[in-house]
Amino acid sequence: MKTPFEYRNGALHCEDVPAAEIAAQAGTPCFVYSAGGILARYREYSEAFGDIPHHVCYAVKANSNTAVLRQLAAAGAWFDIVSGGELFRVIHAGGQADRVVFSGVGKIASEVDYALASGIHSFNCESESELDLIDARARLHGTRARVSLRVNPDINPETHPKISTGLRENKFGIDIAGIERVYEHAHALPNLEPEGVSCHIGSQLMKPDPVMESAARMIDLVGRLRARGLPIRHLDLGGGLGVAYSPGGSTPSIRDFVERLSGRFAGLDLTIFVEPGRSIVAESGILLTQVIVRKRNQLKEFVVVDAAMNDLLRPTLYEAHHEIRPVLQRSGHTLTADIVGPVCETGDYLALGRQLPAVEPGDLLAVFTAGAYGFVMSSNYNARPRAAEVLVEGGAWSIARRRETYDDLVRGE
Ligand SMILES: *Cc1c(COP(=O)(O)O)cnc(C)c1O
């Protein structure tokens, strides 16, 4: 499947379902995900590894809707989580805990306990104190915890500074310099089994080269650790492969990326883990929104829509570009406008100075490439109920999360 979204006779479809039909029944704003698109990207990863032992651990934080997790679990995916809440979601969706790796820079005791009690596969540890914590909790549980150390390989991933994680100045991971000593510390703890090395250098990487470079450093490290008698069984390269958000851009090929990586691992007797999030779900999601009003001042034209920064934070947080097009194609003249939401913040916009067909109040717009870091980053700011989420499978669609109500807003207060 090239893209799950296409115009047929001028009407945007997700797989075989008209987007306008979903908007009419589910309302707006509404995230729409293509199950077929998501599974195709997952399989592209999994198949490209061929005979190399591997696990594709979907990074739950990119899109943690249980309907999405259920699809991936059924296809055989493993999961990368960064919180106890994400573990709960995976289990709730029917995922197996023994296919979960737990990353994150600040795990707390209750999360470690929950993960141990659930029987997750392993922890990606980000500090020496965390090793001590997991060792202590594992002793209480009468078990041994498999751990992998998340190494900071000090590599510039050449991406937006807010999503670069593998530089020395970032909070993530443990310095690669001196990491051998940390492994020996882990090895000496009675309730830990240090069996892996991991890294994750950043997100939205448009070139595989920085990942290749960090893979090379990690393979070297595996050799050094094994030479010290430390049994390393798996290497986790994290996620990070980017997608094209602008029409001219081209999305890096998953197949080429994995095949280049795999070339390096033949004969190493290592199971390779990858943790892709964005590259699996981003392009299989859109956000549907309706135009509320058009207004102009002396300088500018504004299209005010019913989706806002509380629904899709990426433009505000990362200056991210998302393509925005009418759900029903229209010809005729165009306008150049800021596409903004109703939230009381100057930073509340989906696009600035964007050219688009001259839409009118009531028209539907689709914000593309919104399947990753979209709904998961949404909030109730301005007491706005969170959007609905819909999953499309071929010609059928269903509500994957109902739109929040006003009662949801005050639940728990
Ligand atoms: C965010 C994250 C990922 C996923 O990154 P993508 O860019 O979405 O592929 C993988 N691993 C870890 C540890 C992460 O924090």
PDB file of C-alpha atoms in Angstrom, residues 25-239:
ATOM      1  CA  GLN A  25     -20.946  10.429  11.863  1.00  0.00           C
ATOM      2  CA  ALA A  26     -18.037  10.726  14.303  1.00  0.00           C
ATOM      3  CA  GLY A  27     -17.876  14.544  14.270  1.00  0.00           C
ATOM      4  CA  THR A  28     -14.769  16.720  14.221  1.00  0.00           C
ATOM      5  CA  PRO A  29     -12.024  17.047  15.275  1.00  0.00           C
ATOM      6  CA  CYS A  30     -11.357  13.382  14.692  1.00  0.00           C
ATOM      7  CA  PHE A  31      -8.226  11.308  14.123  1.00  0.00           C
ATOM      8  CA  VAL A  32      -8.600   8.633  11.449  1.00  0.00           C
ATOM      9  CA  TYR A  33      -6.136   5.734  11.259  1.00  0.00           C
ATOM     10  CA  SER A  34      -5.707   3.123   8.539  1.00  0.00           C
ATOM     11  CA  ALA A  35      -5.135  -0.357   9.956  1.00  0.00           C
ATOM     12  CA  GLY A  36      -3.894  -1.535   6.554  1.00  0.00           C
ATOM     13  CA  GLY A  37      -1.349   1.262   6.352  1.00  0.00           C
ATOM     14  CA  ILE A  38      -0.021   0.631   9.862  1.00  0.00           C
ATOM     15  CA  LEU A  39       0.321  -3.114   9.328  1.00  0.00           C
ATOM     16  CA  ALA A  40       2.047  -2.603   5.964  1.00  0.00           C
ATOM     17  CA  ARG A  41       4.747  -0.474   7.603  1.00  0.00           C
ATOM     18  CA  TYR A  42       5.180  -2.955  10.458  1.00  0.00           C
ATOM     19  CA  ARG A  43       5.568  -5.832   7.998  1.00  0.00           C
ATOM     20  CA  GLU A  44       8.050  -3.865   5.935  1.00  0.00           C
ATOM     21  CA  TYR A  45      10.299  -3.755   9.009  1.00  0.00           C
ATOM     22  CA  SER A  46       9.755  -7.326   9.957  1.00  0.00           C
ATOM     23  CA  GLU A  47      10.222  -8.770   6.460  1.00  0.00           C
ATOM     24  CA  ALA A  48      13.306  -6.692   5.658  1.00  0.00           C
ATOM     25  CA  PHE A  49      15.238  -8.402   8.473  1.00  0.00           C
ATOM     26  CA  GLY A  50      14.962 -11.726   6.652  1.00  0.00           C
ATOM     27  CA  ASP A  51      16.893 -14.415   8.518  1.00  0.00           C
ATOM     28  CA  ILE A  52      18.508 -12.081  11.061  1.00  0.00           C
ATOM     29  CA  PRO A  53      17.022 -12.789  14.501  1.00  0.00           C
ATOM     30  CA  HIS A  54      15.094  -9.662  15.379  1.00  0.00           C
ATOM     31  CA  HIS A  55      12.169  -8.098  17.215  1.00  0.00           C
ATOM     32  CA  VAL A  56      10.315  -5.036  15.946  1.00  0.00           C
ATOM     33  CA  CYS A  57       9.275  -3.283  19.161  1.00  0.00           C
ATOM     34  CA  TYR A  58       6.659  -0.693  18.244  1.00  0.00           C
ATOM     35  CA  ALA A  59       7.244   2.496  20.287  1.00  0.00           C
ATOM     36  CA  VAL A  60       3.882   2.816  22.015  1.00  0.00           C
ATOM     37  CA  LYS A  61       4.297   6.507  22.771  1.00  0.00           C
ATOM     38  CA  ALA A  62       3.822   7.426  19.090  1.00  0.00           C
ATOM     39  CA  ASN A  63       0.194   6.266  19.134  1.00  0.00           C
ATOM     40  CA  SER A  64      -1.090   4.223  22.053  1.00  0.00           C
ATOM     41  CA  ASN A  65      -4.721   3.754  21.074  1.00  0.00           C
ATOM     42  CA  THR A  66      -5.642   0.204  22.086  1.00  0.00           C
ATOM     43  CA  ALA A  67      -7.183  -0.548  18.668  1.00  0.00           C
ATOM     44  CA  VAL A  68      -3.830   0.286  17.059  1.00  0.00           C
ATOM     45  CA  LEU A  69      -1.921  -1.784  19.648  1.00  0.00           C
ATOM     46  CA  ARG A  70      -4.313  -4.704  19.134  1.00  0.00           C
ATOM     47  CA  GLN A  71      -3.634  -4.732  15.377  1.00  0.00           C
ATOM     48  CA  LEU A  72       0.115  -4.702  15.930  1.00  0.00           C
ATOM     49  CA  ALA A  73       0.028  -7.328  18.686  1.00  0.00           C
ATOM     50  CA  ALA A  74      -1.959  -9.654  16.422  1.00  0.00           C
ATOM     51  CA  ALA A  75       0.663  -9.155  13.685  1.00  0.00           C
ATOM     52  CA  GLY A  76       3.395 -10.290  16.105  1.00  0.00           C
ATOM     53  CA  ALA A  77       4.874  -6.937  17.106  1.00  0.00           C
ATOM     54  CA  TRP A  78       6.835  -6.440  20.292  1.00  0.00           C
ATOM     55  CA  PHE A  79       6.465  -3.170  22.176  1.00  0.00           C
ATOM     56  CA  ASP A  80       8.753  -0.453  23.516  1.00  0.00           C
ATOM     57  CA  ILE A  81       7.193   1.401  26.430  1.00  0.00           C
ATOM     58  CA  VAL A  82       8.298   4.412  28.469  1.00  0.00           C
ATOM     59  CA  SER A  83       5.855   4.257  31.395  1.00  0.00           C
ATOM     60  CA  GLY A  84       3.722   1.966  33.511  1.00  0.00           C
ATOM     61  CA  GLY A  85       0.675   3.468  31.812  1.00  0.00           C
ATOM     62  CA  GLU A  86       1.920   2.301  28.432  1.00  0.00           C
ATOM     63  CA  LEU A  87       2.447  -1.202  29.827  1.00  0.00           C
ATOM     64  CA  PHE A  88      -1.150  -1.129  31.060  1.00  0.00           C
ATOM     65  CA  ARG A  89      -2.322  -0.118  27.592  1.00  0.00           C
ATOM     66  CA  VAL A  90      -0.355  -2.922  25.907  1.00  0.00           C
ATOM     67  CA  ILE A  91      -1.763  -5.538  28.281  1.00  0.00           C
ATOM     68  CA  HIS A  92      -5.255  -4.056  28.019  1.00  0.00           C
ATOM     69  CA  ALA A  93      -4.996  -4.365  24.228  1.00  0.00           C
ATOM     70  CA  GLY A  94      -4.141  -8.059  24.537  1.00  0.00           C
ATOM     71  CA  GLY A  95      -0.374  -7.667  24.029  1.00  0.00           C
ATOM     72  CA  GLN A  96       1.974 -10.091  25.770  1.00  0.00           C
ATOM     73  CA  ALA A  97       4.077  -8.615  28.557  1.00  0.00           C
ATOM     74  CA  ASP A  98       7.001 -10.893  27.697  1.00  0.00           C
ATOM     75  CA  ARG A  99       7.248  -9.016  24.394  1.00  0.00           C
ATOM     76  CA  VAL A 100       7.749  -5.642  26.067  1.00  0.00           C
ATOM     77  CA  VAL A 101      10.949  -3.655  26.587  1.00  0.00           C
ATOM     78  CA  PHE A 102      10.791  -0.788  29.067  1.00  0.00           C
ATOM     79  CA  SER A 103      12.759   2.362  28.155  1.00  0.00           C
ATOM     80  CA  GLY A 104      12.733   5.779  29.811  1.00  0.00           C
ATOM     81  CA  VAL A 105      14.991   8.002  31.829  1.00  0.00           C
ATOM     82  CA  GLY A 106      13.084   8.122  35.125  1.00  0.00           C
ATOM     83  CA  LYS A 107      11.391   4.850  35.989  1.00  0.00           C
ATOM     84  CA  ILE A 108       9.930   4.822  39.499  1.00  0.00           C
ATOM     85  CA  ALA A 109       9.686   1.878  41.894  1.00  0.00           C
ATOM     86  CA  SER A 110       5.971   1.291  41.352  1.00  0.00           C
ATOM     87  CA  GLU A 111       6.480   1.102  37.592  1.00  0.00           C
ATOM     88  CA  VAL A 112       9.390  -1.305  37.999  1.00  0.00           C
ATOM     89  CA  ASP A 113       7.236  -3.449  40.315  1.00  0.00           C
ATOM     90  CA  TYR A 114       4.374  -3.493  37.819  1.00  0.00           C
ATOM     91  CA  ALA A 115       6.737  -4.454  35.004  1.00  0.00           C
ATOM     92  CA  LEU A 116       8.347  -7.225  37.056  1.00  0.00           C
ATOM     93  CA  ALA A 117       4.987  -8.593  38.185  1.00  0.00           C
ATOM     94  CA  SER A 118       3.773  -8.569  34.562  1.00  0.00           C
ATOM     95  CA  GLY A 119       6.885 -10.401  33.384  1.00  0.00           C
ATOM     96  CA  ILE A 120       8.186  -7.986  30.741  1.00  0.00           C
ATOM     97  CA  HIS A 121      11.091  -9.066  28.564  1.00  0.00           C
ATOM     98  CA  SER A 122      13.655  -6.496  29.726  1.00  0.00           C
ATOM     99  CA  PHE A 123      14.466  -3.018  30.952  1.00  0.00           C
ATOM    100  CA  ASN A 124      16.537  -0.519  28.972  1.00  0.00           C
ATOM    101  CA  CYS A 125      18.383   1.134  31.893  1.00  0.00           C
ATOM    102  CA  GLU A 126      19.472   4.715  31.721  1.00  0.00           C
ATOM    103  CA  SER A 127      21.595   5.169  34.877  1.00  0.00           C
ATOM    104  CA  GLU A 128      23.558   3.303  37.521  1.00  0.00           C
ATOM    105  CA  SER A 129      21.004   4.212  40.197  1.00  0.00           C
ATOM    106  CA  GLU A 130      18.300   2.695  38.055  1.00  0.00           C
ATOM    107  CA  LEU A 131      20.283  -0.558  37.950  1.00  0.00           C
ATOM    108  CA  ASP A 132      20.349  -0.530  41.756  1.00  0.00           C
ATOM    109  CA  LEU A 133      16.617   0.190  41.901  1.00  0.00           C
ATOM    110  CA  ILE A 134      15.698  -2.646  39.537  1.00  0.00           C
ATOM    111  CA  ASP A 135      18.036  -5.040  41.354  1.00  0.00           C
ATOM    112  CA  ALA A 136      16.388  -4.182  44.693  1.00  0.00           C
ATOM    113  CA  ARG A 137      12.835  -4.524  43.361  1.00  0.00           C
ATOM    114  CA  ALA A 138      13.700  -7.799  41.584  1.00  0.00           C
ATOM    115  CA  ARG A 139      15.024  -9.189  44.865  1.00  0.00           C
ATOM    116  CA  LEU A 140      11.688  -8.364  46.546  1.00  0.00           C
ATOM    117  CA  HIS A 141       9.879 -10.116  43.702  1.00  0.00           C
ATOM    118  CA  GLY A 142      12.174 -13.139  44.012  1.00  0.00           C
ATOM    119  CA  THR A 143      13.178 -12.832  40.375  1.00  0.00           C
ATOM    120  CA  ARG A 144      16.036 -11.748  38.137  1.00  0.00           C
ATOM    121  CA  ALA A 145      15.464  -8.889  35.735  1.00  0.00           C
ATOM    122  CA  ARG A 146      16.932  -8.865  32.244  1.00  0.00           C
ATOM    123  CA  VAL A 147      18.496  -5.502  31.564  1.00  0.00           C
ATOM    124  CA  SER A 148      20.143  -3.737  28.724  1.00  0.00           C
ATOM    125  CA  LEU A 149      22.057  -0.504  29.181  1.00  0.00           C
ATOM    126  CA  ARG A 150      20.950   2.432  27.115  1.00  0.00           C
ATOM    127  CA  VAL A 151      24.144   3.909  25.826  1.00  0.00           C
ATOM    128  CA  ASN A 152      24.467   7.501  24.740  1.00  0.00           C
ATOM    129  CA  PRO A 153      26.745   7.079  21.714  1.00  0.00           C
ATOM    130  CA  ASP A 154      27.323  10.844  21.310  1.00  0.00           C
ATOM    131  CA  ILE A 155      26.139  11.046  17.738  1.00  0.00           C
ATOM    132  CA  ASN A 156      24.452  13.989  16.083  1.00  0.00           C
ATOM    133  CA  PRO A 157      21.266  12.640  14.530  1.00  0.00           C
ATOM    134  CA  GLU A 158      20.802  15.822  12.471  1.00  0.00           C
ATOM    135  CA  THR A 159      17.226  16.406  13.470  1.00  0.00           C
ATOM    136  CA  HIS A 160      15.208  19.022  15.380  1.00  0.00           C
ATOM    137  CA  PRO A 161      16.983  19.843  18.708  1.00  0.00           C
ATOM    138  CA  LYS A 162      13.842  18.914  20.697  1.00  0.00           C
ATOM    139  CA  ILE A 163      13.922  15.344  19.375  1.00  0.00           C
ATOM    140  CA  SER A 164      17.646  14.698  19.360  1.00  0.00           C
ATOM    141  CA  THR A 165      18.553  12.315  22.190  1.00  0.00           C
ATOM    142  CA  GLY A 166      21.935  10.756  21.458  1.00  0.00           C
ATOM    143  CA  LEU A 167      24.199  13.742  22.050  1.00  0.00           C
ATOM    144  CA  ARG A 168      26.392  14.045  25.135  1.00  0.00           C
ATOM    145  CA  GLU A 169      24.410  17.066  26.314  1.00  0.00           C
ATOM    146  CA  ASN A 170      21.056  15.203  26.217  1.00  0.00           C
ATOM    147  CA  LYS A 171      19.553  13.645  29.346  1.00  0.00           C
ATOM    148  CA  PHE A 172      19.229  10.180  27.806  1.00  0.00           C
ATOM    149  CA  GLY A 173      21.354   7.113  28.244  1.00  0.00           C
ATOM    150  CA  ILE A 174      24.732   6.505  29.855  1.00  0.00           C
ATOM    151  CA  ASP A 175      27.946   7.917  28.355  1.00  0.00           C
ATOM    152  CA  ILE A 176      29.562   5.418  26.046  1.00  0.00           C
ATOM    153  CA  ALA A 177      32.915   6.412  27.551  1.00  0.00           C
ATOM    154  CA  GLY A 178      33.365   4.230  30.639  1.00  0.00           C
ATOM    155  CA  ILE A 179      30.261   2.118  30.008  1.00  0.00           C
ATOM    156  CA  GLU A 180      32.242  -1.109  30.543  1.00  0.00           C
ATOM    157  CA  ARG A 181      32.539  -0.295  34.245  1.00  0.00           C
ATOM    158  CA  VAL A 182      28.762   0.216  34.477  1.00  0.00           C
ATOM    159  CA  TYR A 183      28.234  -3.190  32.863  1.00  0.00           C
ATOM    160  CA  GLU A 184      30.503  -4.782  35.431  1.00  0.00           C
ATOM    161  CA  HIS A 185      28.506  -3.074  38.155  1.00  0.00           C
ATOM    162  CA  ALA A 186      25.300  -4.508  36.636  1.00  0.00           C
ATOM    163  CA  HIS A 187      26.910  -7.921  36.340  1.00  0.00           C
ATOM    164  CA  ALA A 188      27.833  -7.882  40.017  1.00  0.00           C
ATOM    165  CA  LEU A 189      24.235  -7.239  41.120  1.00  0.00           C
ATOM    166  CA  PRO A 190      22.658 -10.587  42.038  1.00  0.00           C
ATOM    167  CA  ASN A 191      19.171  -9.951  40.667  1.00  0.00           C
ATOM    168  CA  LEU A 192      20.103  -8.550  37.280  1.00  0.00           C
ATOM    169  CA  GLU A 193      20.947 -10.256  34.024  1.00  0.00           C
ATOM    170  CA  PRO A 194      22.699  -7.661  31.871  1.00  0.00           C
ATOM    171  CA  GLU A 195      22.214  -9.163  28.440  1.00  0.00           C
ATOM    172  CA  GLY A 196      21.761  -6.300  26.025  1.00  0.00           C
ATOM    173  CA  VAL A 197      23.003  -2.963  24.799  1.00  0.00           C
ATOM    174  CA  SER A 198      20.630  -0.322  23.502  1.00  0.00           C
ATOM    175  CA  CYS A 199      20.591   3.178  22.096  1.00  0.00           C
ATOM    176  CA  HIS A 200      18.144   5.596  20.532  1.00  0.00           C
ATOM    177  CA  ILE A 201      19.705   8.697  19.064  1.00  0.00           C
ATOM    178  CA  GLY A 202      16.704  10.758  18.059  1.00  0.00           C
ATOM    179  CA  SER A 203      13.562  10.980  16.038  1.00  0.00           C
ATOM    180  CA  GLN A 204      12.504  12.102  12.560  1.00  0.00           C
ATOM    181  CA  LEU A 205      15.868  11.060  11.090  1.00  0.00           C
ATOM    182  CA  MET A 206      15.709  11.545   7.337  1.00  0.00           C
ATOM    183  CA  LYS A 207      19.030   9.828   6.637  1.00  0.00           C
ATOM    184  CA  PRO A 208      20.045   6.431   7.995  1.00  0.00           C
ATOM    185  CA  ASP A 209      23.714   7.420   8.260  1.00  0.00           C
ATOM    186  CA  PRO A 210      23.714   8.528  11.926  1.00  0.00           C
ATOM    187  CA  VAL A 211      21.997   5.243  12.870  1.00  0.00           C
ATOM    188  CA  MET A 212      24.613   3.316  10.860  1.00  0.00           C
ATOM    189  CA  GLU A 213      27.306   5.203  12.705  1.00  0.00           C
ATOM    190  CA  SER A 214      25.812   4.427  16.092  1.00  0.00           C
ATOM    191  CA  ALA A 215      25.300   0.780  15.063  1.00  0.00           C
ATOM    192  CA  ALA A 216      29.022   0.618  14.300  1.00  0.00           C
ATOM    193  CA  ARG A 217      29.887   2.044  17.739  1.00  0.00           C
ATOM    194  CA  MET A 218      27.479  -0.373  19.406  1.00  0.00           C
ATOM    195  CA  ILE A 219      28.887  -3.401  17.600  1.00  0.00           C
ATOM    196  CA  ASP A 220      32.357  -2.355  18.770  1.00  0.00           C
ATOM    197  CA  LEU A 221      31.010  -2.077  22.282  1.00  0.00           C
ATOM    198  CA  VAL A 222      29.460  -5.542  22.138  1.00  0.00           C
ATOM    199  CA  GLY A 223      32.895  -6.887  21.171  1.00  0.00           C
ATOM    200  CA  ARG A 224      34.579  -5.108  24.080  1.00  0.00           C
ATOM    201  CA  LEU A 225      31.966  -6.345  26.576  1.00  0.00           C
ATOM    202  CA  ARG A 226      32.139  -9.916  25.324  1.00  0.00           C
ATOM    203  CA  ALA A 227      35.936  -9.773  25.561  1.00  0.00           C
ATOM    204  CA  ARG A 228      35.461  -9.064  29.278  1.00  0.00           C
ATOM    205  CA  GLY A 229      33.331 -12.164  29.593  1.00  0.00           C
ATOM    206  CA  LEU A 230      29.999 -10.319  29.686  1.00  0.00           C
ATOM    207  CA  PRO A 231      27.401 -12.299  27.744  1.00  0.00           C
ATOM    208  CA  ILE A 232      25.629  -9.856  25.418  1.00  0.00           C
ATOM    209  CA  ARG A 233      22.717 -11.404  23.559  1.00  0.00           C
ATOM    210  CA  HIS A 234      20.817  -8.492  22.081  1.00  0.00           C
ATOM    211  CA  LEU A 235      21.444  -5.125  20.521  1.00  0.00           C
ATOM    212  CA  ASP A 236      18.644  -2.562  20.460  1.00  0.00           C
ATOM    213  CA  LEU A 237      19.087   0.271  17.976  1.00  0.00           C
ATOM    214  CA  GLY A 238      16.041   2.267  19.038  1.00  0.00           C
ATOM    215  CA  GLY A 239      13.674   3.968  16.649  1.00  0.00           C
TER     216      GLY A 239
END
